[in-house]
């Protein structure tokens, strides 16, 4: 086990190398427990870290003299040291905004629709605009305090699903191959919401099929190809025909349980996840155009077996 020792009271070093996180001890510090390597800031100048059962604190020191006359010095609550109007090596300026000082590039949100940024002494504000029509009947509109614009129940209507994969290869029964591919989903923008957000929204299943439409027995079935971020990828309605795509998807083909006659097509189905979690618990409906399930499925030919 590595031993911890104080070095001057402020810096703690780990002798002998890195600590195994599985064997590291938590810290008890000011009435709370900290995990190994967890940090807590006591004040703008003091940052404390748990190191295998011992809490060490580093205290930032300030220059004895400021780089500007005393009358120009500014005290900012979030900063450890007094600041000058020109505080950075590139000579960027502070901003004065609504009685507060902002560092260059620092942002402050005034309300759900307004985000202001300090830009070298000048504060610029961007105001989000909302569509005149919410996208749903007035009686379905939901007002959420944290959102700038009125929200509608989420609706996703899919026109077509397209696999983006063109590789062909030779294989044999019992063969295993891991592939990468992309997915393009065409959305009916007239019937779908302008935005859909949440977690665990989408599911993509993949399999090997003997038939071009994906029917019949499903070999090497993987129920969910999306990882966490893929399953929560948000949809935002955009002008034009820009695709809604997923890239760097991975799927392992196992050519087992059948014969070469069964391994003709690589198929996927895009669908709603089993337990979707839309933001703000808004109602969420998912369906293909005309309720045609075939629009959610796409298959591409495999190589020779």
PDB file of C-alpha atoms in Angstrom:
ATOM      1  CA  UNK A   1       0.000   0.000   0.000  1.00  0.00           C
ATOM      2  CA  UNK A   2       1.272   3.501  -0.800  1.00  0.00           C
ATOM      3  CA  UNK A   3       1.802   5.811   2.163  1.00  0.00           C
ATOM      4  CA  UNK A   4       0.816   9.456   2.253  1.00  0.00           C
ATOM      5  CA  UNK A   5       2.834  12.173   3.931  1.00  0.00           C
ATOM      6  CA  UNK A   6       2.514  15.943   4.304  1.00  0.00           C
ATOM      7  CA  UNK A   7       5.058  18.141   2.617  1.00  0.00           C
ATOM      8  CA  UNK A   8       4.977  21.542   4.262  1.00  0.00           C
ATOM      9  CA  UNK A   9       1.281  21.314   5.152  1.00  0.00           C
ATOM     10  CA  UNK A  10      -0.123  22.405   1.796  1.00  0.00           C
ATOM     11  CA  UNK A  11       0.950  19.759  -0.719  1.00  0.00           C
ATOM     12  CA  UNK A  12       0.486  16.025  -0.297  1.00  0.00           C
ATOM     13  CA  UNK A  13       2.488  13.595  -2.434  1.00  0.00           C
ATOM     14  CA  UNK A  14       1.872   9.905  -3.143  1.00  0.00           C
ATOM     15  CA  UNK A  15       5.050   7.909  -2.650  1.00  0.00           C
ATOM     16  CA  UNK A  16       5.773   5.094  -5.041  1.00  0.00           C
ATOM     17  CA  UNK A  17       3.466   6.036  -7.904  1.00  0.00           C
ATOM     18  CA  UNK A  18      -0.246   6.154  -8.624  1.00  0.00           C
ATOM     19  CA  UNK A  19      -2.798   4.823  -6.166  1.00  0.00           C
ATOM     20  CA  UNK A  20      -5.078   1.997  -7.252  1.00  0.00           C
ATOM     21  CA  UNK A  21      -8.553   3.580  -7.235  1.00  0.00           C
ATOM     22  CA  UNK A  22     -10.077   0.302  -6.080  1.00  0.00           C
ATOM     23  CA  UNK A  23      -7.891   0.395  -2.955  1.00  0.00           C
ATOM     24  CA  UNK A  24      -7.881   4.163  -2.337  1.00  0.00           C
ATOM     25  CA  UNK A  25      -9.424   5.610   0.830  1.00  0.00           C
ATOM     26  CA  UNK A  26     -12.000   8.427   0.941  1.00  0.00           C
ATOM     27  CA  UNK A  27     -11.441  11.557   3.029  1.00  0.00           C
ATOM     28  CA  UNK A  28     -13.455  13.152   5.795  1.00  0.00           C
ATOM     29  CA  UNK A  29     -13.175  16.909   5.335  1.00  0.00           C
ATOM     30  CA  UNK A  30     -15.194  19.637   7.041  1.00  0.00           C
ATOM     31  CA  UNK A  31     -18.141  17.373   7.733  1.00  0.00           C
ATOM     32  CA  UNK A  32     -18.326  15.754   4.286  1.00  0.00           C
ATOM     33  CA  UNK A  33     -16.805  12.721   2.590  1.00  0.00           C
ATOM     34  CA  UNK A  34     -14.636  13.098  -0.502  1.00  0.00           C
ATOM     35  CA  UNK A  35     -13.687  10.324  -2.898  1.00  0.00           C
ATOM     36  CA  UNK A  36     -10.068   9.795  -3.880  1.00  0.00           C
ATOM     37  CA  UNK A  37      -9.007  12.625  -6.236  1.00  0.00           C
ATOM     38  CA  UNK A  38     -12.280  14.514  -5.633  1.00  0.00           C
ATOM     39  CA  UNK A  39     -11.764  18.287  -5.401  1.00  0.00           C
ATOM     40  CA  UNK A  40     -13.590  20.936  -3.385  1.00  0.00           C
ATOM     41  CA  UNK A  41     -13.014  24.687  -3.534  1.00  0.00           C
ATOM     42  CA  UNK A  42     -13.089  26.363  -0.103  1.00  0.00           C
ATOM     43  CA  UNK A  43     -12.790  29.927  -1.394  1.00  0.00           C
ATOM     44  CA  UNK A  44     -11.589  31.559  -4.637  1.00  0.00           C
ATOM     45  CA  UNK A  45      -7.973  31.040  -3.560  1.00  0.00           C
ATOM     46  CA  UNK A  46      -8.080  27.553  -2.011  1.00  0.00           C
ATOM     47  CA  UNK A  47      -8.580  24.214  -3.785  1.00  0.00           C
ATOM     48  CA  UNK A  48      -8.521  21.021  -1.699  1.00  0.00           C
ATOM     49  CA  UNK A  49      -8.106  17.457  -2.995  1.00  0.00           C
ATOM     50  CA  UNK A  50      -8.614  14.057  -1.405  1.00  0.00           C
ATOM     51  CA  UNK A  51      -5.508  11.896  -1.801  1.00  0.00           C
ATOM     52  CA  UNK A  52      -6.052   8.347  -0.543  1.00  0.00           C
ATOM     53  CA  UNK A  53      -7.522   9.335   2.843  1.00  0.00           C
ATOM     54  CA  UNK A  54      -5.659  12.641   3.314  1.00  0.00           C
ATOM     55  CA  UNK A  55      -7.010  15.996   2.191  1.00  0.00           C
ATOM     56  CA  UNK A  56      -4.453  18.456   0.842  1.00  0.00           C
ATOM     57  CA  UNK A  57      -5.090  22.090  -0.048  1.00  0.00           C
ATOM     58  CA  UNK A  58      -3.310  24.337  -2.520  1.00  0.00           C
ATOM     59  CA  UNK A  59      -3.555  28.062  -1.888  1.00  0.00           C
ATOM     60  CA  UNK A  60      -3.099  30.419  -4.826  1.00  0.00           C
ATOM     61  CA  UNK A  61      -0.853  33.354  -4.050  1.00  0.00           C
ATOM     62  CA  UNK A  62      -1.341  36.854  -5.479  1.00  0.00           C
ATOM     63  CA  UNK A  63       1.366  39.207  -6.747  1.00  0.00           C
ATOM     64  CA  UNK A  64       2.521  41.745  -4.171  1.00  0.00           C
ATOM     65  CA  UNK A  65       1.955  44.538  -6.688  1.00  0.00           C
ATOM     66  CA  UNK A  66      -0.847  44.923  -9.224  1.00  0.00           C
ATOM     67  CA  UNK A  67      -0.150  45.759 -12.876  1.00  0.00           C
ATOM     68  CA  UNK A  68      -2.275  48.902 -12.719  1.00  0.00           C
ATOM     69  CA  UNK A  69      -2.744  51.930 -10.443  1.00  0.00           C
ATOM     70  CA  UNK A  70      -4.596  51.300  -7.177  1.00  0.00           C
ATOM     71  CA  UNK A  71      -7.564  53.386  -8.362  1.00  0.00           C
ATOM     72  CA  UNK A  72      -8.109  50.956 -11.296  1.00  0.00           C
ATOM     73  CA  UNK A  73      -8.016  47.737  -9.258  1.00  0.00           C
ATOM     74  CA  UNK A  74     -11.240  45.720  -9.363  1.00  0.00           C
ATOM     75  CA  UNK A  75     -12.367  43.112  -6.826  1.00  0.00           C
ATOM     76  CA  UNK A  76     -14.253  40.212  -8.457  1.00  0.00           C
ATOM     77  CA  UNK A  77     -15.880  37.718  -6.045  1.00  0.00           C
ATOM     78  CA  UNK A  78     -15.123  34.709  -8.283  1.00  0.00           C
ATOM     79  CA  UNK A  79     -11.419  35.594  -8.654  1.00  0.00           C
ATOM     80  CA  UNK A  80      -8.743  34.993  -6.030  1.00  0.00           C
ATOM     81  CA  UNK A  81      -6.630  38.048  -6.736  1.00  0.00           C
ATOM     82  CA  UNK A  82      -7.549  41.702  -7.390  1.00  0.00           C
ATOM     83  CA  UNK A  83      -7.881  42.368 -11.098  1.00  0.00           C
ATOM     84  CA  UNK A  84      -6.854  45.156 -13.397  1.00  0.00           C
ATOM     85  CA  UNK A  85      -8.914  46.296 -16.396  1.00  0.00           C
ATOM     86  CA  UNK A  86      -6.212  44.682 -18.546  1.00  0.00           C
ATOM     87  CA  UNK A  87      -5.688  41.315 -16.885  1.00  0.00           C
ATOM     88  CA  UNK A  88      -4.563  38.863 -19.570  1.00  0.00           C
ATOM     89  CA  UNK A  89      -1.326  38.535 -21.543  1.00  0.00           C
ATOM     90  CA  UNK A  90      -3.288  39.415 -24.682  1.00  0.00           C
ATOM     91  CA  UNK A  91      -4.537  42.622 -22.962  1.00  0.00           C
ATOM     92  CA  UNK A  92      -8.223  41.739 -23.074  1.00  0.00           C
ATOM     93  CA  UNK A  93     -10.564  43.937 -21.027  1.00  0.00           C
ATOM     94  CA  UNK A  94     -13.115  43.310 -18.308  1.00  0.00           C
ATOM     95  CA  UNK A  95     -16.772  44.192 -18.818  1.00  0.00           C
ATOM     96  CA  UNK A  96     -19.109  46.072 -16.501  1.00  0.00           C
ATOM     97  CA  UNK A  97     -22.615  44.675 -16.835  1.00  0.00           C
ATOM     98  CA  UNK A  98     -25.632  45.288 -14.596  1.00  0.00           C
ATOM     99  CA  UNK A  99     -23.451  46.172 -11.635  1.00  0.00           C
ATOM    100  CA  UNK A 100     -21.121  43.186 -12.043  1.00  0.00           C
ATOM    101  CA  UNK A 101     -17.680  42.689 -13.547  1.00  0.00           C
ATOM    102  CA  UNK A 102     -17.248  39.941 -16.147  1.00  0.00           C
ATOM    103  CA  UNK A 103     -13.982  38.437 -17.321  1.00  0.00           C
ATOM    104  CA  UNK A 104     -13.311  38.355 -21.045  1.00  0.00           C
ATOM    105  CA  UNK A 105     -15.406  35.550 -22.640  1.00  0.00           C
ATOM    106  CA  UNK A 106     -17.364  35.032 -19.394  1.00  0.00           C
ATOM    107  CA  UNK A 107     -21.048  34.325 -19.999  1.00  0.00           C
ATOM    108  CA  UNK A 108     -24.118  35.202 -17.943  1.00  0.00           C
ATOM    109  CA  UNK A 109     -27.701  34.155 -18.689  1.00  0.00           C
ATOM    110  CA  UNK A 110     -30.241  36.911 -18.035  1.00  0.00           C
ATOM    111  CA  UNK A 111     -33.322  34.835 -18.724  1.00  0.00           C
ATOM    112  CA  UNK A 112     -34.123  31.641 -20.670  1.00  0.00           C
ATOM    113  CA  UNK A 113     -33.988  33.600 -23.945  1.00  0.00           C
ATOM    114  CA  UNK A 114     -30.955  35.842 -23.355  1.00  0.00           C
ATOM    115  CA  UNK A 115     -27.272  34.885 -23.051  1.00  0.00           C
ATOM    116  CA  UNK A 116     -24.703  37.665 -22.642  1.00  0.00           C
ATOM    117  CA  UNK A 117     -20.937  37.399 -23.147  1.00  0.00           C
ATOM    118  CA  UNK A 118     -18.077  39.721 -22.288  1.00  0.00           C
ATOM    119  CA  UNK A 119     -16.115  40.447 -25.442  1.00  0.00           C
ATOM    120  CA  UNK A 120     -12.984  42.464 -24.650  1.00  0.00           C
ATOM    121  CA  UNK A 121     -14.726  45.187 -22.675  1.00  0.00           C
ATOM    122  CA  UNK A 122     -18.069  45.075 -24.479  1.00  0.00           C
ATOM    123  CA  UNK A 123     -20.972  42.883 -23.373  1.00  0.00           C
ATOM    124  CA  UNK A 124     -22.881  41.297 -26.258  1.00  0.00           C
ATOM    125  CA  UNK A 125     -26.231  39.605 -25.757  1.00  0.00           C
ATOM    126  CA  UNK A 126     -27.868  37.008 -27.986  1.00  0.00           C
ATOM    127  CA  UNK A 127     -31.639  36.754 -27.758  1.00  0.00           C
ATOM    128  CA  UNK A 128     -33.201  33.514 -28.953  1.00  0.00           C
ATOM    129  CA  UNK A 129     -36.279  34.012 -31.096  1.00  0.00           C
ATOM    130  CA  UNK A 130     -39.271  31.688 -31.140  1.00  0.00           C
ATOM    131  CA  UNK A 131     -41.391  30.637 -34.077  1.00  0.00           C
ATOM    132  CA  UNK A 132     -44.712  32.402 -34.464  1.00  0.00           C
ATOM    133  CA  UNK A 133     -46.373  29.005 -34.577  1.00  0.00           C
ATOM    134  CA  UNK A 134     -45.476  26.572 -31.834  1.00  0.00           C
ATOM    135  CA  UNK A 135     -46.041  23.568 -34.084  1.00  0.00           C
ATOM    136  CA  UNK A 136     -49.056  22.138 -32.283  1.00  0.00           C
ATOM    137  CA  UNK A 137     -52.608  23.203 -31.388  1.00  0.00           C
ATOM    138  CA  UNK A 138     -52.808  25.842 -28.655  1.00  0.00           C
ATOM    139  CA  UNK A 139     -54.347  23.409 -26.180  1.00  0.00           C
ATOM    140  CA  UNK A 140     -51.264  21.139 -26.434  1.00  0.00           C
ATOM    141  CA  UNK A 141     -48.730  23.921 -25.755  1.00  0.00           C
ATOM    142  CA  UNK A 142     -46.629  23.520 -22.610  1.00  0.00           C
ATOM    143  CA  UNK A 143     -44.866  26.457 -20.919  1.00  0.00           C
ATOM    144  CA  UNK A 144     -41.637  25.422 -19.163  1.00  0.00           C
ATOM    145  CA  UNK A 145     -39.878  28.080 -17.027  1.00  0.00           C
ATOM    146  CA  UNK A 146     -36.374  26.884 -18.005  1.00  0.00           C
ATOM    147  CA  UNK A 147     -37.088  27.048 -21.760  1.00  0.00           C
ATOM    148  CA  UNK A 148     -37.251  30.178 -23.886  1.00  0.00           C
ATOM    149  CA  UNK A 149     -39.930  28.990 -26.286  1.00  0.00           C
ATOM    150  CA  UNK A 150     -43.235  27.246 -25.745  1.00  0.00           C
ATOM    151  CA  UNK A 151     -42.966  23.471 -26.049  1.00  0.00           C
ATOM    152  CA  UNK A 152     -45.169  20.941 -27.779  1.00  0.00           C
ATOM    153  CA  UNK A 153     -45.511  17.231 -27.114  1.00  0.00           C
ATOM    154  CA  UNK A 154     -42.721  15.451 -28.971  1.00  0.00           C
ATOM    155  CA  UNK A 155     -43.670  13.792 -32.248  1.00  0.00           C
ATOM    156  CA  UNK A 156     -41.303  11.823 -34.461  1.00  0.00           C
ATOM    157  CA  UNK A 157     -42.606  10.601 -37.833  1.00  0.00           C
ATOM    158  CA  UNK A 158     -40.059   8.661 -39.906  1.00  0.00           C
ATOM    159  CA  UNK A 159     -40.151   8.565 -43.708  1.00  0.00           C
ATOM    160  CA  UNK A 160     -37.245   6.198 -44.373  1.00  0.00           C
ATOM    161  CA  UNK A 161     -34.261   4.509 -42.774  1.00  0.00           C
ATOM    162  CA  UNK A 162     -31.023   4.121 -44.730  1.00  0.00           C
ATOM    163  CA  UNK A 163     -27.887   2.126 -43.916  1.00  0.00           C
ATOM    164  CA  UNK A 164     -24.712   3.855 -45.091  1.00  0.00           C
ATOM    165  CA  UNK A 165     -22.452   0.854 -45.736  1.00  0.00           C
ATOM    166  CA  UNK A 166     -20.999  -0.261 -49.057  1.00  0.00           C
ATOM    167  CA  UNK A 167     -18.322  -2.791 -48.110  1.00  0.00           C
ATOM    168  CA  UNK A 168     -18.616  -6.359 -49.363  1.00  0.00           C
ATOM    169  CA  UNK A 169     -16.508  -9.258 -48.117  1.00  0.00           C
ATOM    170  CA  UNK A 170     -16.207 -13.007 -48.306  1.00  0.00           C
ATOM    171  CA  UNK A 171     -17.162 -15.095 -45.292  1.00  0.00           C
ATOM    172  CA  UNK A 172     -17.998 -18.645 -44.279  1.00  0.00           C
ATOM    173  CA  UNK A 173     -20.255 -20.367 -41.785  1.00  0.00           C
ATOM    174  CA  UNK A 174     -18.975 -19.789 -38.257  1.00  0.00           C
ATOM    175  CA  UNK A 175     -17.205 -16.586 -39.372  1.00  0.00           C
ATOM    176  CA  UNK A 176     -17.252 -13.434 -37.166  1.00  0.00           C
ATOM    177  CA  UNK A 177     -16.753  -9.904 -38.460  1.00  0.00           C
ATOM    178  CA  UNK A 178     -17.059  -6.519 -36.733  1.00  0.00           C
ATOM    179  CA  UNK A 179     -18.112  -3.671 -39.007  1.00  0.00           C
ATOM    180  CA  UNK A 180     -18.547   0.086 -38.820  1.00  0.00           C
ATOM    181  CA  UNK A 181     -21.404   1.824 -40.562  1.00  0.00           C
ATOM    182  CA  UNK A 182     -23.532   4.983 -40.490  1.00  0.00           C
ATOM    183  CA  UNK A 183     -27.271   5.577 -40.400  1.00  0.00           C
ATOM    184  CA  UNK A 184     -29.385   8.186 -42.189  1.00  0.00           C
ATOM    185  CA  UNK A 185     -32.966   8.686 -40.979  1.00  0.00           C
ATOM    186  CA  UNK A 186     -35.342  10.719 -43.137  1.00  0.00           C
ATOM    187  CA  UNK A 187     -37.937  12.570 -41.044  1.00  0.00           C
ATOM    188  CA  UNK A 188     -41.352  13.841 -42.136  1.00  0.00           C
ATOM    189  CA  UNK A 189     -40.785  17.449 -41.097  1.00  0.00           C
ATOM    190  CA  UNK A 190     -44.390  18.468 -41.575  1.00  0.00           C
ATOM    191  CA  UNK A 191     -45.633  15.992 -39.002  1.00  0.00           C
ATOM    192  CA  UNK A 192     -42.655  15.925 -36.625  1.00  0.00           C
ATOM    193  CA  UNK A 193     -41.791  18.323 -33.812  1.00  0.00           C
ATOM    194  CA  UNK A 194     -39.186  20.985 -34.499  1.00  0.00           C
ATOM    195  CA  UNK A 195     -37.081  19.522 -31.685  1.00  0.00           C
ATOM    196  CA  UNK A 196     -36.975  16.243 -29.739  1.00  0.00           C
ATOM    197  CA  UNK A 197     -34.721  15.949 -26.694  1.00  0.00           C
ATOM    198  CA  UNK A 198     -34.250  13.522 -23.855  1.00  0.00           C
ATOM    199  CA  UNK A 199     -32.401  10.373 -22.847  1.00  0.00           C
ATOM    200  CA  UNK A 200     -32.832   6.808 -24.076  1.00  0.00           C
ATOM    201  CA  UNK A 201     -35.040   7.971 -26.957  1.00  0.00           C
ATOM    202  CA  UNK A 202     -33.979   5.738 -29.839  1.00  0.00           C
ATOM    203  CA  UNK A 203     -33.204   2.098 -30.478  1.00  0.00           C
ATOM    204  CA  UNK A 204     -31.396   0.534 -33.430  1.00  0.00           C
ATOM    205  CA  UNK A 205     -31.527  -3.233 -33.788  1.00  0.00           C
ATOM    206  CA  UNK A 206     -29.349  -5.104 -36.307  1.00  0.00           C
ATOM    207  CA  UNK A 207     -29.366  -8.636 -37.696  1.00  0.00           C
ATOM    208  CA  UNK A 208     -28.484 -10.863 -40.650  1.00  0.00           C
ATOM    209  CA  UNK A 209     -31.418 -11.925 -42.811  1.00  0.00           C
ATOM    210  CA  UNK A 210     -32.057 -14.315 -45.699  1.00  0.00           C
ATOM    211  CA  UNK A 211     -34.528 -11.815 -47.198  1.00  0.00           C
ATOM    212  CA  UNK A 212     -34.142  -8.377 -48.751  1.00  0.00           C
ATOM    213  CA  UNK A 213     -36.893  -6.888 -46.559  1.00  0.00           C
ATOM    214  CA  UNK A 214     -35.421  -8.278 -43.336  1.00  0.00           C
ATOM    215  CA  UNK A 215     -38.236 -10.773 -42.822  1.00  0.00           C
ATOM    216  CA  UNK A 216     -37.773 -14.338 -41.671  1.00  0.00           C
ATOM    217  CA  UNK A 217     -35.413 -15.602 -39.021  1.00  0.00           C
ATOM    218  CA  UNK A 218     -33.018 -13.018 -37.582  1.00  0.00           C
ATOM    219  CA  UNK A 219     -29.473 -14.280 -37.220  1.00  0.00           C
ATOM    220  CA  UNK A 220     -26.864 -12.523 -35.033  1.00  0.00           C
ATOM    221  CA  UNK A 221     -29.574 -10.229 -33.634  1.00  0.00           C
ATOM    222  CA  UNK A 222     -28.339  -7.265 -31.584  1.00  0.00           C
ATOM    223  CA  UNK A 223     -31.250  -5.469 -29.937  1.00  0.00           C
ATOM    224  CA  UNK A 224     -29.518  -2.126 -29.319  1.00  0.00           C
ATOM    225  CA  UNK A 225     -26.606  -0.942 -31.454  1.00  0.00           C
ATOM    226  CA  UNK A 226     -26.689   2.657 -30.164  1.00  0.00           C
ATOM    227  CA  UNK A 227     -24.521   3.562 -27.215  1.00  0.00           C
ATOM    228  CA  UNK A 228     -25.747   6.032 -24.585  1.00  0.00           C
ATOM    229  CA  UNK A 229     -25.038   9.148 -26.649  1.00  0.00           C
ATOM    230  CA  UNK A 230     -26.524   7.609 -29.792  1.00  0.00           C
ATOM    231  CA  UNK A 231     -29.728   6.699 -27.988  1.00  0.00           C
ATOM    232  CA  UNK A 232     -30.180  10.293 -26.802  1.00  0.00           C
ATOM    233  CA  UNK A 233     -29.121  12.123 -29.991  1.00  0.00           C
ATOM    234  CA  UNK A 234     -31.439  15.115 -30.272  1.00  0.00           C
ATOM    235  CA  UNK A 235     -33.437  15.957 -33.342  1.00  0.00           C
ATOM    236  CA  UNK A 236     -33.636  19.580 -34.485  1.00  0.00           C
ATOM    237  CA  UNK A 237     -35.663  20.516 -37.528  1.00  0.00           C
ATOM    238  CA  UNK A 238     -33.440  22.383 -39.972  1.00  0.00           C
ATOM    239  CA  UNK A 239     -34.068  24.122 -43.244  1.00  0.00           C
ATOM    240  CA  UNK A 240     -33.323  22.273 -46.435  1.00  0.00           C
ATOM    241  CA  UNK A 241     -32.767  18.546 -46.661  1.00  0.00           C
ATOM    242  CA  UNK A 242     -29.837  18.087 -44.293  1.00  0.00           C
ATOM    243  CA  UNK A 243     -29.788  14.472 -43.104  1.00  0.00           C
ATOM    244  CA  UNK A 244     -30.212  13.269 -39.539  1.00  0.00           C
ATOM    245  CA  UNK A 245     -27.342  10.842 -39.182  1.00  0.00           C
ATOM    246  CA  UNK A 246     -25.395   8.646 -36.792  1.00  0.00           C
ATOM    247  CA  UNK A 247     -21.749   7.867 -37.553  1.00  0.00           C
ATOM    248  CA  UNK A 248     -19.211   5.310 -36.339  1.00  0.00           C
ATOM    249  CA  UNK A 249     -21.816   2.698 -35.421  1.00  0.00           C
ATOM    250  CA  UNK A 250     -20.426  -0.776 -34.670  1.00  0.00           C
ATOM    251  CA  UNK A 251     -21.981  -4.188 -35.104  1.00  0.00           C
ATOM    252  CA  UNK A 252     -20.518  -7.689 -34.806  1.00  0.00           C
ATOM    253  CA  UNK A 253     -21.776 -10.246 -37.346  1.00  0.00           C
ATOM    254  CA  UNK A 254     -21.758 -13.839 -36.159  1.00  0.00           C
ATOM    255  CA  UNK A 255     -22.472 -16.246 -39.004  1.00  0.00           C
ATOM    256  CA  UNK A 256     -23.728 -19.031 -36.770  1.00  0.00           C
ATOM    257  CA  UNK A 257     -26.981 -20.948 -36.402  1.00  0.00           C
ATOM    258  CA  UNK A 258     -27.750 -21.078 -40.119  1.00  0.00           C
ATOM    259  CA  UNK A 259     -26.285 -21.822 -43.526  1.00  0.00           C
ATOM    260  CA  UNK A 260     -24.883 -19.656 -46.294  1.00  0.00           C
ATOM    261  CA  UNK A 261     -28.380 -19.368 -47.781  1.00  0.00           C
ATOM    262  CA  UNK A 262     -29.490 -17.570 -44.601  1.00  0.00           C
ATOM    263  CA  UNK A 263     -26.727 -14.950 -44.657  1.00  0.00           C
ATOM    264  CA  UNK A 264     -27.763 -12.688 -47.530  1.00  0.00           C
ATOM    265  CA  UNK A 265     -28.486  -9.243 -46.050  1.00  0.00           C
ATOM    266  CA  UNK A 266     -27.375  -6.946 -43.248  1.00  0.00           C
ATOM    267  CA  UNK A 267     -30.513  -5.276 -41.822  1.00  0.00           C
ATOM    268  CA  UNK A 268     -31.345  -2.627 -39.219  1.00  0.00           C
ATOM    269  CA  UNK A 269     -34.526  -1.246 -37.704  1.00  0.00           C
ATOM    270  CA  UNK A 270     -34.753   2.281 -36.256  1.00  0.00           C
ATOM    271  CA  UNK A 271     -37.321   2.557 -33.490  1.00  0.00           C
ATOM    272  CA  UNK A 272     -38.396   4.207 -30.277  1.00  0.00           C
ATOM    273  CA  UNK A 273     -36.480   2.958 -27.226  1.00  0.00           C
ATOM    274  CA  UNK A 274     -38.261   0.650 -24.817  1.00  0.00           C
ATOM    275  CA  UNK A 275     -38.466   3.258 -22.049  1.00  0.00           C
ATOM    276  CA  UNK A 276     -37.844   6.709 -23.579  1.00  0.00           C
ATOM    277  CA  UNK A 277     -37.256   9.635 -21.250  1.00  0.00           C
ATOM    278  CA  UNK A 278     -38.142  12.920 -23.044  1.00  0.00           C
ATOM    279  CA  UNK A 279     -37.127  16.192 -21.415  1.00  0.00           C
ATOM    280  CA  UNK A 280     -39.606  17.665 -18.945  1.00  0.00           C
ATOM    281  CA  UNK A 281     -41.593  14.409 -19.245  1.00  0.00           C
ATOM    282  CA  UNK A 282     -43.355  15.718 -22.341  1.00  0.00           C
ATOM    283  CA  UNK A 283     -45.640  13.332 -24.180  1.00  0.00           C
ATOM    284  CA  UNK A 284     -43.734  11.489 -26.907  1.00  0.00           C
ATOM    285  CA  UNK A 285     -45.166   9.678 -29.917  1.00  0.00           C
ATOM    286  CA  UNK A 286     -43.132   7.794 -32.515  1.00  0.00           C
ATOM    287  CA  UNK A 287     -44.358   6.193 -35.741  1.00  0.00           C
ATOM    288  CA  UNK A 288     -43.458   5.697 -39.403  1.00  0.00           C
ATOM    289  CA  UNK A 289     -45.333   7.517 -42.180  1.00  0.00           C
ATOM    290  CA  UNK A 290     -48.684   5.812 -42.815  1.00  0.00           C
ATOM    291  CA  UNK A 291     -47.796   3.451 -39.947  1.00  0.00           C
ATOM    292  CA  UNK A 292     -45.735   1.464 -42.468  1.00  0.00           C
ATOM    293  CA  UNK A 293     -43.161  -0.475 -40.406  1.00  0.00           C
ATOM    294  CA  UNK A 294     -41.118  -1.154 -43.551  1.00  0.00           C
ATOM    295  CA  UNK A 295     -40.013   2.516 -43.483  1.00  0.00           C
ATOM    296  CA  UNK A 296     -38.100   1.824 -40.263  1.00  0.00           C
ATOM    297  CA  UNK A 297     -36.121  -1.072 -41.801  1.00  0.00           C
ATOM    298  CA  UNK A 298     -33.290  -1.108 -44.316  1.00  0.00           C
ATOM    299  CA  UNK A 299     -31.167  -3.981 -45.617  1.00  0.00           C
ATOM    300  CA  UNK A 300     -28.019  -4.093 -47.743  1.00  0.00           C
ATOM    301  CA  UNK A 301     -26.498  -7.153 -49.458  1.00  0.00           C
ATOM    302  CA  UNK A 302     -23.640  -9.001 -47.845  1.00  0.00           C
ATOM    303  CA  UNK A 303     -20.735 -10.525 -49.707  1.00  0.00           C
ATOM    304  CA  UNK A 304     -20.226 -14.087 -50.848  1.00  0.00           C
ATOM    305  CA  UNK A 305     -20.454 -17.017 -48.440  1.00  0.00           C
TER     306      UNK A 305
END
